[in-house]
PDB file of C-alpha atoms in Angstrom:
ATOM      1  CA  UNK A  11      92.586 104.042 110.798  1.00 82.00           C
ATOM      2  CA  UNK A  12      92.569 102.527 107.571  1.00 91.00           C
ATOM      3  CA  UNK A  13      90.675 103.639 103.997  1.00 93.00           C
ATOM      4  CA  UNK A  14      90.332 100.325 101.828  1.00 95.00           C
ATOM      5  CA  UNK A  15      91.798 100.945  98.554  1.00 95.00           C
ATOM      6  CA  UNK A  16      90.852  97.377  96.777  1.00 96.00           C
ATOM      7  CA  UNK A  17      90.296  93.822  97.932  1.00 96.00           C
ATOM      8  CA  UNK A  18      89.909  90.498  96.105  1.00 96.00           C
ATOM      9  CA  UNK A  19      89.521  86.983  97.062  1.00 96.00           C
ATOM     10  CA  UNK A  20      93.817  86.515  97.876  1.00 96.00           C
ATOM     11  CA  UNK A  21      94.855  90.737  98.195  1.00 98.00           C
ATOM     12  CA  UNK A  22      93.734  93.486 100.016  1.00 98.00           C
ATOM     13  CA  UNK A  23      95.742  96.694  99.757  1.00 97.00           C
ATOM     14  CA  UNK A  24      94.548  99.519 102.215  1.00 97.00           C
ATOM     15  CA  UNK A  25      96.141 102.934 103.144  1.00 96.00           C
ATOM     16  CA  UNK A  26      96.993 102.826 106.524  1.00 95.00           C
ATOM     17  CA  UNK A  27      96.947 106.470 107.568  1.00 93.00           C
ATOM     18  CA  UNK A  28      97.641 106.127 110.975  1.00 93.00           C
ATOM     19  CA  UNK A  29     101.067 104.928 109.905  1.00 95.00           C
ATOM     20  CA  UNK A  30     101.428 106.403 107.054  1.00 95.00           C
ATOM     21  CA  UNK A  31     101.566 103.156 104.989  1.00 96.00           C
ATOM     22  CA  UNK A  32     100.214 101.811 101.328  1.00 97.00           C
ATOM     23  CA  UNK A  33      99.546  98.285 102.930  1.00 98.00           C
ATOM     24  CA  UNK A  34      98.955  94.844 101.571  1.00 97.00           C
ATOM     25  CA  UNK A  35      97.738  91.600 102.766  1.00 97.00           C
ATOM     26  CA  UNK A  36      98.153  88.719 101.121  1.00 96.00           C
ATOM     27  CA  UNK A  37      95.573  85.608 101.804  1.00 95.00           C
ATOM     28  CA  UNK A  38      96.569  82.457 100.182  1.00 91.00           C
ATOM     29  CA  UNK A  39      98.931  82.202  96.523  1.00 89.00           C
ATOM     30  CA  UNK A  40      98.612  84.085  93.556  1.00 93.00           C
ATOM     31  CA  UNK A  41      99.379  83.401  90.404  1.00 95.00           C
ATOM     32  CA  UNK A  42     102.460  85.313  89.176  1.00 96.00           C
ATOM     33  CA  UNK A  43     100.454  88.016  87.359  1.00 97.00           C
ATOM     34  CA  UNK A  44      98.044  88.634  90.034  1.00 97.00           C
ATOM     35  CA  UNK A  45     100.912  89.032  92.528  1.00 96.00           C
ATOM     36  CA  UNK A  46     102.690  91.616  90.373  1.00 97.00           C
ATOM     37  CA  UNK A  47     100.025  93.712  89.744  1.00 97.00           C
ATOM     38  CA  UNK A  48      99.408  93.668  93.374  1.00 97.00           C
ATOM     39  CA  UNK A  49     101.969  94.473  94.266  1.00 96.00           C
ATOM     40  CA  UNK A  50     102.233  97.094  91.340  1.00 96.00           C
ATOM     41  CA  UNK A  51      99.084  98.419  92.889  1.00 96.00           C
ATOM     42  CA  UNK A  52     100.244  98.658  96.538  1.00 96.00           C
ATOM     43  CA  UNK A  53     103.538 100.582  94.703  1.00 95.00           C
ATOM     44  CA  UNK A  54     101.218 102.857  93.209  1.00 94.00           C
ATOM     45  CA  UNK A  55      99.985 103.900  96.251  1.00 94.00           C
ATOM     46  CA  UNK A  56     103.084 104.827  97.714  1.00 92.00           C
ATOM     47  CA  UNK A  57     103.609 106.966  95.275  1.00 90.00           C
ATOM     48  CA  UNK A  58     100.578 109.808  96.788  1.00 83.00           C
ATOM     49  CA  UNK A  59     102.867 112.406  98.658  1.00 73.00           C
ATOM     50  CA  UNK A  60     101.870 111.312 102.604  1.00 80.00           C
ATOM     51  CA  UNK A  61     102.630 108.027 102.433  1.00 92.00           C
ATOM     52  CA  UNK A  62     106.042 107.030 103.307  1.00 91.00           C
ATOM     53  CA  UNK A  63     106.015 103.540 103.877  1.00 96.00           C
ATOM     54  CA  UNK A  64     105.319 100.315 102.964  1.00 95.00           C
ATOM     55  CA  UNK A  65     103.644  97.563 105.325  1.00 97.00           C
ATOM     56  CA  UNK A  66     103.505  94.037 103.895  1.00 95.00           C
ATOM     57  CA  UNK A  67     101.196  91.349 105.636  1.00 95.00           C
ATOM     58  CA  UNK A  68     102.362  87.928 104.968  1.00 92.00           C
ATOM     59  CA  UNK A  69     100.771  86.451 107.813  1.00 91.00           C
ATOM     60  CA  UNK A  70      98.541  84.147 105.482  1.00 91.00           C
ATOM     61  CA  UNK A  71     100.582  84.191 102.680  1.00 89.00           C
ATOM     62  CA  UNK A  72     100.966  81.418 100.574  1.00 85.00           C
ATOM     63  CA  UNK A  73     104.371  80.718  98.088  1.00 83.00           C
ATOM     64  CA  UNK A  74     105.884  82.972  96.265  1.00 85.00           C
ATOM     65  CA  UNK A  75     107.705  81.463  93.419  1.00 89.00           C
ATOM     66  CA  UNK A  76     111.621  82.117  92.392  1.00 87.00           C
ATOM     67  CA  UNK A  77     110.323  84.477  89.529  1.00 93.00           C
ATOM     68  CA  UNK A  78     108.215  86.566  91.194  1.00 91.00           C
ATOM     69  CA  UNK A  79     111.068  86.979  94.386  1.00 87.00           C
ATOM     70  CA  UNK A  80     113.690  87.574  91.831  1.00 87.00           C
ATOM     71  CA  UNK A  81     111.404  90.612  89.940  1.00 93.00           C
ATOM     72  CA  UNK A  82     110.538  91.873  93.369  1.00 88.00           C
ATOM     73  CA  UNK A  83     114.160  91.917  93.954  1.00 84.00           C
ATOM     74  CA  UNK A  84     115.358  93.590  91.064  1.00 86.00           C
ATOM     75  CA  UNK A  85     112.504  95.222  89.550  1.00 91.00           C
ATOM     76  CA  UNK A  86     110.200  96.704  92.390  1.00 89.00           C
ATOM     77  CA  UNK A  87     111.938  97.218  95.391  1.00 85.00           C
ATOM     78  CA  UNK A  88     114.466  99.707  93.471  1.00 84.00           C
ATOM     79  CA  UNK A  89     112.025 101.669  92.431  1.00 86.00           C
ATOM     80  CA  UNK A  90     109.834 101.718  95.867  1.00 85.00           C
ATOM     81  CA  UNK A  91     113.399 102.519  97.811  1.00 82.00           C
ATOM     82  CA  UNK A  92     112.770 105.729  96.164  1.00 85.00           C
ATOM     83  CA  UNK A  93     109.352 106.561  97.108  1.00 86.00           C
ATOM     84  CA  UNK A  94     109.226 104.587 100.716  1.00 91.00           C
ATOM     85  CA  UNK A  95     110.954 105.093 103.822  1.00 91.00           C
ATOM     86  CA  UNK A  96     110.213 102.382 105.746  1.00 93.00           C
ATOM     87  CA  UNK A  97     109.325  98.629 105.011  1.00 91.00           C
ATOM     88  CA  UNK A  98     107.674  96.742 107.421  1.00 93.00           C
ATOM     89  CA  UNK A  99     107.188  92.849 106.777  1.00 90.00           C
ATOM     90  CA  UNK A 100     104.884  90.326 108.666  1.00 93.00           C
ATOM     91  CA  UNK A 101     106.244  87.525 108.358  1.00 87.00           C
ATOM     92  CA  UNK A 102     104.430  84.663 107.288  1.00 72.00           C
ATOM     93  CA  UNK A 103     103.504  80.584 108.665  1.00 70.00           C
ATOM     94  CA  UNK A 104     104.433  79.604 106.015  1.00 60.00           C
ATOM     95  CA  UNK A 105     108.316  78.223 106.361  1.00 61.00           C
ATOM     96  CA  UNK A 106     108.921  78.955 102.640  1.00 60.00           C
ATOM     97  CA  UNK A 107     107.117  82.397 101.975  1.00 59.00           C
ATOM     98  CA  UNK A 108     109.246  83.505 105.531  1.00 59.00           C
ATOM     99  CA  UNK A 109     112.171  82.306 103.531  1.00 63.00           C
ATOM    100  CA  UNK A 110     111.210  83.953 100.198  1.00 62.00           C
ATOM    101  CA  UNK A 111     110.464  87.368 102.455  1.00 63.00           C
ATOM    102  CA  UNK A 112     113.802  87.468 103.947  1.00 65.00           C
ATOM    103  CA  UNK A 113     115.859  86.287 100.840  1.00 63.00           C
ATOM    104  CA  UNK A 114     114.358  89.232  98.898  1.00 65.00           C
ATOM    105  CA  UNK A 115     115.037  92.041 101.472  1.00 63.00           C
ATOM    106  CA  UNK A 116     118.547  90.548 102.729  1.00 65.00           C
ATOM    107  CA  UNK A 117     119.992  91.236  98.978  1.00 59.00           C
ATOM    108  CA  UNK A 118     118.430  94.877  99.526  1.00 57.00           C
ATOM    109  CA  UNK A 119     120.767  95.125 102.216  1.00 59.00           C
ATOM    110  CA  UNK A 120     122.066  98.904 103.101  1.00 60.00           C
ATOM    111  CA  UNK A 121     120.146  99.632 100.703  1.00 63.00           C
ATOM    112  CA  UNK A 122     116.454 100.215 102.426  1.00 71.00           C
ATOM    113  CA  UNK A 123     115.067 100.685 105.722  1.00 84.00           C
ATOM    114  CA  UNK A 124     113.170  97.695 106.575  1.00 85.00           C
ATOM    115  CA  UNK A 125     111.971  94.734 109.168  1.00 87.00           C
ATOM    116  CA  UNK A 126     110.669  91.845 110.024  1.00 86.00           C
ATOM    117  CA  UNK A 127     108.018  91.465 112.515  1.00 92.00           C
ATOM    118  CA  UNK A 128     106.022  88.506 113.962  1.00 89.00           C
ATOM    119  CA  UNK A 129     102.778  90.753 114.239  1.00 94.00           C
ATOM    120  CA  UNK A 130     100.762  93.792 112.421  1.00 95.00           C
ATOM    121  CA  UNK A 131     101.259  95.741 115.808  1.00 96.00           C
ATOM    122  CA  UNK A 132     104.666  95.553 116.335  1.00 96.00           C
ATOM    123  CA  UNK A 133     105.021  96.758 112.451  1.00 97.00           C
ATOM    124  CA  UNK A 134     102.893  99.561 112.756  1.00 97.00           C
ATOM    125  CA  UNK A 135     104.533 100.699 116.580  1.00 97.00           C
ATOM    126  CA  UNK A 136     108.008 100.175 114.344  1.00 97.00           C
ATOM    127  CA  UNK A 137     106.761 102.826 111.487  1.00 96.00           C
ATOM    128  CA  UNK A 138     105.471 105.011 113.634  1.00 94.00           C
ATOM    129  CA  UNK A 139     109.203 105.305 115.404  1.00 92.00           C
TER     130      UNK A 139
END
């Protein structure tokens, strides 16, 4: 069960309550500033008191440039490993977004709970463990 929390033409960001999850999809590339506050957004989210984990869909994802992995890396996911337990990424088609997904996390190392999944069910059976 999901409650939609914003969509546009490239994002959609939903709570996932069934998995206690801020989730967002990605459809396509963003410019930088759109992925930021997207992300920003799905951050935000985490932040209300039941939701413990982050679920990131990059199934459809399109490239994610050096600047926006290295802010992710140093800016966001810092402050998210406070409010998140788990993160759960869907990794996407694309060769260089899968890179750019696991480059980001692997630095985060010890650091946070997360994985990488080939499919939105195996995430959510993995958050609900």
């Amino acid at each position: 069960m999901s409650t939609l929390v914003s969509q546009t033409k490239n994002v959609t960001i939903e709570e996932q309550i069934d998995v206690q999850a801020a989730m967002i999809t990605f459809h396509g590339s963003l410019k930088s500033e759109d992925y930021r506050a997207a992300m920003l957004a799905n951050y935000d989210l985490c932040q209300k008191s039941h939701i413990k984990n982050w679920l990131q869909n990059n199934a459809d994802a399109g490239v994610l440039s050096l600047e926006d992995q290295k802010w992710v890396s140093e800016s966001l996911i810092p402050k998210a490993a406070q409010e998140v337990e788990k993160i759960a990424v869907v990794v996407s088609k694309d060769v260089f977004r899968k890179f750019a997904a696991k480059n980001i996390l692997d630095k985060q190392k010890g650091k946070l709970n997360f994985k990488y999944f080939d499919s939105l069910d195996d995430a959510k059976t993995w958050l609900k463990s």
